[in-house]
Amino acid sequence: SQTIHQWPATLVQPVGSPLSLECTVEGTSNPNLYWYRQAAGRGLQLLFYSVGIGQISSEVPQNLSASRPQDRQFILSSKKLLLSDSGFYLCAWSVQGGGYTFGSGTRLTVV
Amino acid sequence: QKEVEQNSGPLSVPEGAIASLNCTYSDRGSQSFFWYRQYSGKSPELIMSIYSNGDKEDGRFTAQLNKASQYVSLLIRDSQPSDSATYLCAVNLYSSASKIIFGSGTRLSIRP
């Protein structure tokens, strides 16, 4: 069966520090991968998605970047965090036309 | 106009009653429709998918789709306190089948 791993679960980082969040998927090949952010009490904002290794589409220009170095690995990064980067970060995977399966999420607080 | 619109609620329903959640979407070419449940502090969980007009039933849940009216709904029968959560409607984009757009969610509260 397919599983998605996302870590860490919580993170507190100072303003200006770097960020690296990792997501891996097991049990499927060539999945579509996604990074979402959910601010407190708000909806899901699509940040990046990838349909294959090295293929990244950015939805919202901002202080973040994404990479897909392997078929089932998706990484979200920042060189310098801002206070506005705080939120609940969710990784998800899907196959074409199907619904998304989300990871357990990372709650990031920038202080 | 938002691509996927939901009433934010809260929607309060007595235990044992039917909860009705509604969603409208703007992309007339959309083909795939989903309902997610999100408990506070947790990630969304897919509970229903529907791809053709009509009703689809799964246990206490029924999804209804009307593409002509660009409307999708979720009915929860025999509502339980454990159904209290935020329900997110999601729709794929015709222009990019890889992308799903989420509504902002309806908060449902089941009162004993």
Coordinates of C-alpha atoms in Angstrom, one line a residue, chain A residues 1-108:
Chain A
S1 CA 0.0 0.0 0.0
Q2 CA 1.1 3.6 -0.5
T3 CA 2.3 5.7 2.3
I4 CA 3.6 9.2 2.6
H5 CA 6.1 10.4 5.1
Q6 CA 6.6 14.0 6.1
W7 CA 8.9 15.4 8.7
P8 CA 9.4 17.0 11.1
A9 CA 6.0 17.3 12.7
T10 CA 6.7 20.6 14.4
L11 CA 9.5 23.2 13.9
V12 CA 10.3 26.5 15.5
Q13 CA 12.8 28.6 13.5
P14 CA 14.2 32.1 13.9
V15 CA 13.6 34.7 11.2
G16 CA 16.4 34.6 8.7
S17 CA 17.2 31.0 9.2
P18 CA 17.1 28.3 6.4
L19 CA 14.4 25.7 6.0
S20 CA 14.3 22.2 4.6
L21 CA 11.2 20.0 4.8
E22 CA 11.2 16.6 3.3
C23 CA 8.5 14.3 2.0
T24 CA 8.8 10.8 0.7
V25 CA 6.3 8.5 -0.8
E26 CA 6.4 4.7 -0.8
G27 CA 4.5 2.1 -2.8
T28 CA 3.9 4.0 -6.0
S29 CA 5.9 5.1 -9.0
N30 CA 6.0 8.5 -10.8
P31 CA 3.4 10.2 -8.5
N32 CA 2.4 13.8 -8.8
L33 CA 3.7 15.5 -5.7
Y34 CA 2.5 18.7 -4.1
W35 CA 3.4 21.2 -1.3
Y36 CA 0.6 23.1 0.3
R37 CA 0.5 25.7 3.1
Q38 CA -2.4 26.3 5.4
A39 CA -2.3 29.5 7.6
A40 CA -4.2 29.4 10.9
G41 CA -7.9 29.2 10.2
R42 CA -7.4 29.5 6.5
G43 CA -7.7 27.3 3.4
L44 CA -5.1 25.3 1.5
Q45 CA -2.7 27.3 -0.7
L46 CA -0.9 25.3 -3.4
L47 CA 2.8 26.3 -3.3
F48 CA 4.5 23.9 -5.7
Y49 CA 3.7 20.7 -7.7
S50 CA 5.8 18.3 -9.6
V51 CA 4.8 15.7 -12.3
G52 CA 8.3 14.2 -12.5
I53 CA 11.9 14.3 -11.4
G54 CA 13.3 17.8 -11.7
Q55 CA 10.0 19.2 -12.9
I56 CA 8.7 21.9 -10.5
S57 CA 5.8 24.2 -11.1
S58 CA 5.6 27.2 -8.8
E59 CA 2.1 28.6 -8.0
V60 CA 2.9 31.5 -5.8
P61 CA 6.1 33.6 -6.1
Q62 CA 7.5 33.9 -2.6
N63 CA 10.4 33.1 -0.3
L64 CA 10.3 29.3 -0.9
S65 CA 11.6 26.8 -3.4
A66 CA 11.0 23.2 -4.1
S67 CA 13.1 20.3 -5.6
R68 CA 12.4 16.7 -6.6
P69 CA 15.8 15.0 -6.7
Q70 CA 14.3 11.5 -6.8
D71 CA 11.0 10.1 -8.1
R72 CA 9.4 9.8 -4.7
Q73 CA 11.1 12.6 -2.8
F74 CA 10.0 16.2 -2.6
I75 CA 11.8 18.9 -0.7
L76 CA 10.6 22.4 0.3
S77 CA 13.3 24.9 1.1
S78 CA 14.0 28.5 2.0
K79 CA 17.3 30.3 2.4
K80 CA 15.9 32.9 4.8
L81 CA 12.6 32.5 6.7
L82 CA 10.2 35.3 7.2
L83 CA 7.6 35.6 9.9
S84 CA 4.9 35.3 7.2
D85 CA 6.2 31.8 6.4
S86 CA 4.6 30.4 9.5
G87 CA 1.9 27.9 8.9
F88 CA 1.0 24.2 8.5
Y89 CA 2.9 22.7 5.5
L90 CA 1.4 19.7 3.8
C91 CA 2.9 17.4 1.3
A92 CA 0.5 15.3 -0.9
W93 CA 0.7 12.8 -3.7
S94 CA -1.7 11.7 -6.4
V95 CA -1.9 9.8 -9.6
Q96 CA -3.4 11.5 -12.7
G97 CA -7.1 12.3 -12.2
G98 CA -7.2 11.0 -8.7
G99 CA -7.6 12.7 -5.3
Y100 CA -4.6 13.7 -3.2
T101 CA -3.3 11.8 -0.2
F102 CA -1.8 14.1 2.4
G103 CA 1.1 13.6 4.7
S104 CA 0.7 14.3 8.4
G105 CA 2.1 17.9 8.0
T106 CA 4.7 20.1 9.5
R107 CA 3.7 22.9 11.8
L108 CA 6.2 25.7 11.3

